[in-house]
Amino acid sequence: MIFKASKENILKAGELIQAGETVAFPTETVYGLGASAYNPTAIAKIYAIKNRPTFNPLISHIAEVDFLRDYAVTDERVLALANKFWPGPLTFILKRKDKNPALDLACAGLNKISVRMPNHPVALDLIRAAGVPIVAPSANKSQTISPTTARHVQNSLGDALPMILDAGACQVGVESTIIDVSEKQIYLLRAGGIALETLEEFLNEKVLISDGNPNKPSSPGQMLRHYAPKYETRINVVDPLPDEFYIGFGKMACDLNLSVSGDLQEATANLFQMMHLAEEQTKKSKIAIAPIPNTGLGRAINDRIKRASYK
Ligand code: TXA
Ligand code: MG
């Protein structure tokens, strides 16, 4: 059920999380399906509701940087990144410090833990109300397009949830950037809401792109088919076919335009919403997407649509 994200409803949602329930809530990236990081039974519910085939590790959402101290192994570089980019769409993979066995499922048995502080007042209030880190994958069925509105969550997960907190559309519109900062060399595991270039500039060092090689840290978000719409999807399309619903970028004739002015931030915010609309329309039986520049946030867009088009 969808509830307005009022003060009372956020408090109620916090109580539900303490009681071992799952609650969907807005973040600046996408809507998340949350549970207490310390409640394996509740986390198992997340996997069941999402229909996730295996236990992937989940991102812990926290509301204060200080919380990191007992949770994960940090250093000056990590704290500098956190102070600069949190709250915001940046997730760290760190060595796990908190040895409480209740956390094992959140980490899927790995000795690393992923953490971020979302830049959304409702998410932050909810974490504080729950009094625990909230683990949250995107609030949609596994392998479908991520939700950027409460209605997307309702359409995907339906009545399996006691509460969906509604605070309108997500501002960023793609998931967080994930970097592994647990070793000297930093790896990008998932392109997302903060551009690689922005991180490198701040750090003044090279961030390597992990290719999902089994010898490197890997993220199940690297699965080749992910974020998939139900219609066959082609990317880098300049001349769409008559049966293709065309999602454009920049000034052009198309069914929907990610950004007429060619603004990558606007395009990122529109991406999932427009993919949902393309999937809901019934006039065309396929989807085509225009070329998107592969720099800055364009990298996150290209990553998602490449997976959406994978056969
Ligand atoms: O923007 C986001 O990050 C959203 C919102 C809700 O915060 N969350 C999200 O979660 O996208 P999810 O579960 O859909 O994606 C998290 C990714 C998964 O691919 C997971 O495998 C990877 O992060 N991951 C989490 N912990 C990890 C770890 N310890 N080691 C490697 N990969 C990890
Ligand atoms: Mg997801």
Short mmCIF file of C-alpha atoms and ligand atoms in Angstrom, two decimals:
data_model
loop_
_atom_site.label_atom_id
_atom_site.label_comp_id
_atom_site.label_asym_id
_atom_site.label_seq_id
_atom_site.Cartn_x
_atom_site.Cartn_y
_atom_site.Cartn_z
CA MET A 1 0.00 0.00 0.00
CA ILE A 2 1.22 3.50 -0.81
CA PHE A 3 1.38 6.00 2.06
CA LYS A 4 2.39 9.64 1.91
CA ALA A 5 5.80 10.05 3.56
CA SER A 6 4.47 12.14 6.47
CA LYS A 7 6.23 12.35 9.86
CA GLU A 8 3.75 9.85 11.39
CA ASN A 9 4.07 7.40 8.52
CA ILE A 10 7.88 7.54 8.63
CA LEU A 11 7.73 6.72 12.37
CA LYS A 12 5.34 3.85 11.63
CA ALA A 13 7.67 2.58 8.93
CA GLY A 14 10.55 2.73 11.42
CA GLU A 15 8.52 0.58 13.84
CA LEU A 16 7.73 -1.90 11.07
CA ILE A 17 11.44 -2.23 10.35
CA GLN A 18 12.21 -2.78 14.03
CA ALA A 19 9.51 -5.45 14.06
CA GLY A 20 11.19 -7.35 11.23
CA GLU A 21 9.04 -6.11 8.36
CA THR A 22 10.14 -4.74 4.99
CA VAL A 23 9.20 -1.23 3.87
CA ALA A 24 9.72 0.53 0.53
CA PHE A 25 11.07 4.07 0.75
CA PRO A 26 12.42 6.80 -1.53
CA THR A 27 16.09 7.67 -1.92
CA GLU A 28 17.63 10.19 -4.31
CA THR A 29 18.64 7.34 -6.66
CA VAL A 30 15.76 4.83 -6.81
CA TYR A 31 13.16 3.50 -4.36
CA GLY A 32 14.60 0.91 -1.98
CA LEU A 33 13.09 -2.10 -0.27
CA GLY A 34 14.36 -1.82 3.29
CA ALA A 35 14.85 -4.07 6.28
CA SER A 36 17.02 -4.00 9.40
CA ALA A 37 20.61 -4.95 8.56
CA TYR A 38 20.59 -7.04 11.76
CA ASN A 39 17.49 -9.07 10.99
CA PRO A 40 18.24 -12.06 8.72
CA THR A 41 14.59 -13.15 8.69
CA ALA A 42 13.52 -9.76 7.38
CA ILE A 43 16.37 -9.80 4.84
CA ALA A 44 15.26 -13.23 3.64
CA LYS A 45 11.84 -11.65 3.04
CA ILE A 46 13.49 -9.09 0.73
CA TYR A 47 14.94 -11.89 -1.39
CA ALA A 48 11.60 -13.68 -1.52
CA ILE A 49 9.64 -10.54 -2.45
CA LYS A 50 12.14 -9.53 -5.12
CA ASN A 51 12.49 -13.06 -6.41
CA ARG A 52 16.26 -12.77 -6.26
CA PRO A 53 17.77 -16.09 -7.26
CA THR A 54 20.70 -15.95 -4.86
CA PHE A 55 21.68 -14.08 -1.75
CA ASN A 56 23.52 -11.05 -3.09
CA PRO A 57 25.03 -8.75 -0.51
CA LEU A 58 22.96 -5.67 0.21
CA ILE A 59 23.89 -2.03 0.74
CA SER A 60 23.54 -0.75 4.32
CA HIS A 61 22.04 2.73 4.44
CA ILE A 62 23.19 4.87 7.35
CA ALA A 63 22.38 8.39 8.54
CA GLU A 64 25.67 9.53 10.13
CA VAL A 65 29.26 9.17 8.96
CA ASP A 66 30.22 8.40 12.58
CA PHE A 67 28.30 5.17 12.40
CA LEU A 68 30.98 3.78 10.09
CA ARG A 69 33.51 3.63 12.91
CA ASP A 70 32.26 0.36 14.42
CA TYR A 71 30.69 -1.00 11.24
CA ALA A 72 33.51 -1.10 8.72
CA VAL A 73 37.24 -0.57 8.46
CA THR A 74 37.87 2.99 7.31
CA ASP A 75 40.87 5.18 6.64
CA GLU A 76 41.47 8.85 5.91
CA ARG A 77 40.71 8.43 2.21
CA VAL A 78 37.33 6.82 2.87
CA LEU A 79 36.39 9.46 5.44
CA ALA A 80 37.41 12.23 3.05
CA LEU A 81 35.21 10.69 0.34
CA ALA A 82 32.33 10.30 2.80
CA ASN A 83 32.62 13.87 4.00
CA LYS A 84 32.71 15.14 0.43
CA PHE A 85 30.03 12.99 -1.26
CA TRP A 86 27.66 11.94 1.54
CA PRO A 87 24.79 12.14 1.75
CA GLY A 88 24.74 11.16 -1.91
CA PRO A 89 24.72 8.41 -4.55
CA LEU A 90 28.08 6.84 -3.65
CA THR A 91 28.44 3.37 -2.09
CA PHE A 92 31.65 2.09 -0.52
CA ILE A 93 32.69 -1.52 -0.32
CA LEU A 94 34.78 -1.81 2.84
CA LYS A 95 36.23 -4.50 5.05
CA ARG A 96 33.62 -5.53 7.57
CA LYS A 97 34.38 -4.62 11.19
CA ASP A 98 31.12 -5.40 12.98
CA LYS A 99 31.29 -9.14 13.64
CA ASN A 100 27.71 -9.50 14.88
CA PRO A 101 26.54 -12.72 13.17
CA ALA A 102 23.13 -11.16 12.59
CA LEU A 103 24.88 -9.14 9.84
CA ASP A 104 26.08 -12.21 7.93
CA LEU A 105 23.13 -12.38 5.56
CA ALA A 106 23.33 -8.68 4.70
CA CYS A 107 26.94 -9.34 3.63
CA ALA A 108 26.03 -12.66 1.96
CA GLY A 109 28.81 -14.25 3.99
CA LEU A 110 31.52 -11.99 2.53
CA ASN A 111 34.07 -10.27 4.74
CA LYS A 112 33.22 -7.00 3.02
CA ILE A 113 30.29 -4.72 3.60
CA SER A 114 28.77 -2.00 1.43
CA VAL A 115 27.52 1.25 2.90
CA ARG A 116 26.02 4.51 1.75
CA MET A 117 24.26 7.57 3.17
CA PRO A 118 21.33 8.46 0.91
CA ASN A 119 20.61 12.09 0.12
CA HIS A 120 16.90 12.05 0.84
CA PRO A 121 15.23 13.47 3.96
CA VAL A 122 12.67 10.64 4.11
CA ALA A 123 15.35 7.94 3.89
CA LEU A 124 17.46 9.66 6.57
CA ASP A 125 14.46 10.14 8.89
CA LEU A 126 13.48 6.52 8.39
CA ILE A 127 16.97 5.25 9.27
CA ARG A 128 16.94 7.38 12.41
CA ALA A 129 13.44 6.20 13.32
CA ALA A 130 14.43 2.56 12.86
CA GLY A 131 17.63 3.09 14.88
CA VAL A 132 19.56 0.55 12.76
CA PRO A 133 21.26 0.58 9.37
CA ILE A 134 18.68 -0.27 6.73
CA VAL A 135 19.72 -2.66 3.99
CA ALA A 136 17.91 -1.93 0.75
CA PRO A 137 18.12 -3.19 -2.80
CA SER A 138 15.96 -1.47 -5.40
CA ALA A 139 12.26 -2.09 -4.70
CA ASN A 140 11.41 -4.10 -7.80
CA LYS A 141 11.32 -7.72 -8.95
CA SER A 142 14.78 -9.02 -9.80
CA GLN A 143 15.93 -8.21 -13.37
CA THR A 144 13.22 -5.63 -14.07
CA ILE A 145 13.60 -1.86 -14.46
CA SER A 146 14.35 -0.09 -11.18
CA PRO A 147 11.58 2.01 -9.60
CA THR A 148 11.82 5.79 -9.46
CA THR A 149 8.26 6.41 -8.20
CA ALA A 150 6.05 4.79 -5.54
CA ARG A 151 3.71 3.62 -8.31
CA HIS A 152 6.57 1.72 -9.99
CA VAL A 153 7.10 -0.09 -6.67
CA GLN A 154 3.39 -0.86 -6.34
CA ASN A 155 3.26 -2.16 -9.94
CA SER A 156 6.27 -4.42 -9.45
CA LEU A 157 5.83 -5.72 -5.89
CA GLY A 158 2.11 -5.14 -5.41
CA ASP A 159 0.57 -6.09 -2.12
CA ALA A 160 3.55 -8.01 -0.76
CA LEU A 161 4.57 -4.87 1.16
CA PRO A 162 2.93 -3.46 4.28
CA MET A 163 4.09 0.03 3.38
CA ILE A 164 5.43 2.03 0.45
CA LEU A 165 6.45 5.54 1.55
CA ASP A 166 5.70 7.98 -1.28
CA ALA A 167 7.74 11.17 -1.71
CA GLY A 168 7.43 11.64 -5.46
CA ALA A 169 9.98 10.92 -8.18
CA CYS A 170 13.66 10.26 -7.41
CA GLN A 171 15.95 13.16 -8.30
CA VAL A 172 18.99 11.23 -9.52
CA GLY A 173 17.15 8.35 -11.16
CA VAL A 174 19.89 5.68 -11.40
CA GLU A 175 21.46 3.65 -8.62
CA SER A 176 24.48 4.77 -6.65
CA THR A 177 28.02 4.52 -7.94
CA ILE A 178 29.74 1.61 -6.18
CA ILE A 179 33.47 1.69 -5.48
CA ASP A 180 35.57 -0.85 -3.67
CA VAL A 181 37.83 1.17 -1.38
CA SER A 182 38.94 -1.74 0.78
CA GLU A 183 42.38 -2.00 -0.87
CA LYS A 184 44.95 0.51 -2.04
CA GLN A 185 43.73 0.41 -5.64
CA ILE A 186 40.15 1.66 -5.93
CA TYR A 187 37.80 -0.17 -8.31
CA LEU A 188 34.54 1.02 -9.80
CA LEU A 189 32.01 -1.83 -9.52
CA ARG A 190 28.97 0.00 -10.80
CA ALA A 191 28.70 3.30 -12.66
CA GLY A 192 25.98 5.37 -11.06
CA GLY A 193 24.83 8.74 -9.80
CA ILE A 194 28.33 10.13 -9.23
CA ALA A 195 30.59 10.24 -12.26
CA LEU A 196 33.92 8.41 -12.30
CA GLU A 197 35.64 11.60 -13.45
CA THR A 198 34.31 13.48 -10.39
CA LEU A 199 35.77 10.84 -8.05
CA GLU A 200 39.13 10.75 -9.80
CA GLU A 201 39.40 14.50 -9.74
CA PHE A 202 38.68 14.63 -6.00
CA LEU A 203 41.00 11.72 -5.17
CA ASN A 204 43.70 12.72 -7.58
CA GLU A 205 44.20 9.04 -8.41
CA LYS A 206 43.03 6.57 -11.01
CA VAL A 207 39.93 4.49 -10.30
CA LEU A 208 40.01 1.25 -12.30
CA ILE A 209 36.86 -0.15 -13.84
CA SER A 210 36.25 -3.69 -12.60
CA ASP A 211 35.29 -5.94 -15.46
CA GLY A 212 33.60 -8.59 -13.34
CA ASN A 213 36.61 -10.88 -13.71
CA PRO A 214 36.33 -13.53 -10.97
CA ASN A 215 39.76 -12.54 -9.63
CA LYS A 216 38.60 -9.00 -9.07
CA PRO A 217 36.00 -7.72 -6.63
CA SER A 218 32.71 -8.20 -8.37
CA SER A 219 29.20 -6.99 -7.94
CA PRO A 220 26.18 -9.03 -8.99
CA GLY A 221 24.87 -5.76 -10.49
CA GLN A 222 27.38 -6.64 -13.21
CA MET A 223 25.10 -9.38 -14.51
CA LEU A 224 24.85 -9.03 -18.26
CA ARG A 225 21.10 -9.03 -18.33
CA HIS A 226 19.66 -6.75 -15.68
CA TYR A 227 17.29 -3.82 -15.63
CA ALA A 228 15.42 -5.47 -18.47
CA PRO A 229 12.20 -4.21 -20.03
CA LYS A 230 9.78 -6.82 -21.37
CA TYR A 231 10.16 -5.61 -24.98
CA GLU A 232 13.24 -6.38 -27.02
CA THR A 233 15.51 -3.35 -26.77
CA ARG A 234 18.17 -2.00 -29.15
CA ILE A 235 20.65 0.72 -28.21
CA ASN A 236 22.76 3.27 -30.15
CA VAL A 237 19.93 3.51 -32.65
CA VAL A 238 19.94 6.45 -35.05
CA ASP A 239 17.23 5.19 -37.43
CA PRO A 240 14.48 3.42 -35.47
CA LEU A 241 12.29 0.84 -37.24
CA PRO A 242 8.52 1.37 -37.57
CA ASP A 243 7.74 -1.15 -34.80
CA GLU A 244 10.20 0.42 -32.34
CA PHE A 245 9.22 2.82 -29.57
CA TYR A 246 12.04 5.33 -29.83
CA ILE A 247 13.64 6.94 -26.78
CA GLY A 248 15.71 9.88 -27.98
CA PHE A 249 18.46 12.11 -26.64
CA GLY A 250 19.08 15.65 -27.88
CA LYS A 251 17.01 17.41 -30.54
CA MET A 252 15.37 14.68 -32.66
CA ALA A 253 12.07 13.11 -33.62
CA CYS A 254 11.21 10.37 -31.10
CA ASP A 255 8.43 9.01 -28.88
CA LEU A 256 10.04 10.18 -25.66
CA ASN A 257 13.14 12.30 -25.18
CA LEU A 258 15.56 11.74 -22.28
CA SER A 259 16.77 15.32 -22.64
CA VAL A 260 16.02 17.60 -25.58
CA SER A 261 18.93 19.84 -24.61
CA GLY A 262 21.30 16.86 -24.34
CA ASP A 263 21.76 17.25 -20.59
CA LEU A 264 23.08 14.00 -19.07
CA GLN A 265 21.81 14.72 -15.57
CA GLU A 266 18.29 15.29 -16.86
CA ALA A 267 18.58 12.15 -19.00
CA THR A 268 19.70 10.09 -16.00
CA ALA A 269 16.73 11.29 -13.95
CA ASN A 270 14.34 10.40 -16.80
CA LEU A 271 15.84 7.07 -17.82
CA PHE A 272 13.92 4.49 -15.76
CA GLN A 273 10.69 6.49 -15.85
CA MET A 274 10.82 6.50 -19.67
CA MET A 275 11.76 2.84 -19.84
CA HIS A 276 8.72 2.09 -17.67
CA LEU A 277 6.54 4.17 -20.01
CA ALA A 278 8.00 2.41 -23.07
CA GLU A 279 7.13 -0.89 -21.45
CA GLU A 280 3.59 0.20 -20.57
CA GLN A 281 2.69 1.43 -24.06
CA THR A 282 1.22 -1.11 -26.46
CA LYS A 283 1.41 0.62 -29.87
CA LYS A 284 4.95 -0.59 -30.66
CA SER A 285 6.36 -4.03 -29.91
CA LYS A 286 10.03 -3.12 -29.48
CA ILE A 287 12.17 -0.40 -27.93
CA ALA A 288 15.06 1.54 -29.47
CA ILE A 289 17.29 4.02 -27.65
CA ALA A 290 19.38 6.77 -29.25
CA PRO A 291 23.18 6.98 -28.71
CA ILE A 292 24.19 8.51 -25.38
CA PRO A 293 27.66 10.06 -24.90
CA ASN A 294 29.80 7.77 -22.75
CA THR A 295 31.20 10.35 -20.34
CA GLY A 296 30.21 11.48 -16.85
CA LEU A 297 26.71 10.27 -15.95
CA GLY A 298 26.37 8.95 -19.51
CA ARG A 299 28.47 5.99 -18.39
CA ALA A 300 25.76 4.97 -15.88
CA ILE A 301 23.05 5.36 -18.53
CA ASN A 302 24.99 3.29 -21.07
CA ASP A 303 25.69 0.63 -18.45
CA ARG A 304 21.97 0.24 -17.69
CA ILE A 305 20.72 0.27 -21.29
CA LYS A 306 23.45 -2.13 -22.41
CA ARG A 307 22.17 -4.65 -19.86
CA ALA A 308 18.56 -3.88 -20.81
CA SER A 309 19.37 -4.73 -24.43
CA TYR A 310 21.38 -7.88 -23.73
CA LYS A 311 19.92 -11.03 -25.32
O1 TXA B 1 21.19 3.54 -5.32
C1 TXA B 1 21.30 2.43 -4.80
O2 TXA B 1 22.41 1.93 -4.52
C2 TXA B 1 20.01 1.67 -4.46
C3 TXA B 1 19.26 2.47 -3.40
C4 TXA B 1 18.02 1.75 -2.91
O3 TXA B 1 20.12 2.80 -2.35
N1 TXA B 1 20.29 0.33 -4.02
C5 TXA B 1 20.70 -0.62 -4.87
O4 TXA B 1 20.88 -1.87 -4.30
O5 TXA B 1 20.90 -0.43 -6.05
P1 TXA B 1 21.01 -3.21 -5.15
O6 TXA B 1 20.95 -4.32 -4.16
O7 TXA B 1 20.01 -3.23 -6.24
O8 TXA B 1 22.46 -3.15 -5.73
C6 TXA B 1 23.58 -3.27 -4.88
C7 TXA B 1 24.75 -3.87 -5.61
C8 TXA B 1 24.49 -5.31 -5.98
O9 TXA B 1 24.92 -5.52 -7.29
C9 TXA B 1 25.34 -6.06 -4.96
O10 TXA B 1 25.75 -7.29 -5.45
C10 TXA B 1 26.50 -5.11 -4.76
O11 TXA B 1 25.88 -3.86 -4.76
N2 TXA B 1 27.14 -5.31 -3.46
C11 TXA B 1 26.63 -5.05 -2.24
N3 TXA B 1 27.49 -5.40 -1.27
C12 TXA B 1 28.58 -5.89 -1.87
C13 TXA B 1 29.81 -6.46 -1.41
N4 TXA B 1 30.08 -6.57 -0.12
N5 TXA B 1 30.71 -6.86 -2.35
C14 TXA B 1 30.43 -6.75 -3.68
N6 TXA B 1 29.27 -6.25 -4.17
C15 TXA B 1 28.37 -5.83 -3.29
MG MG B 2 18.63 -3.41 -8.26
#
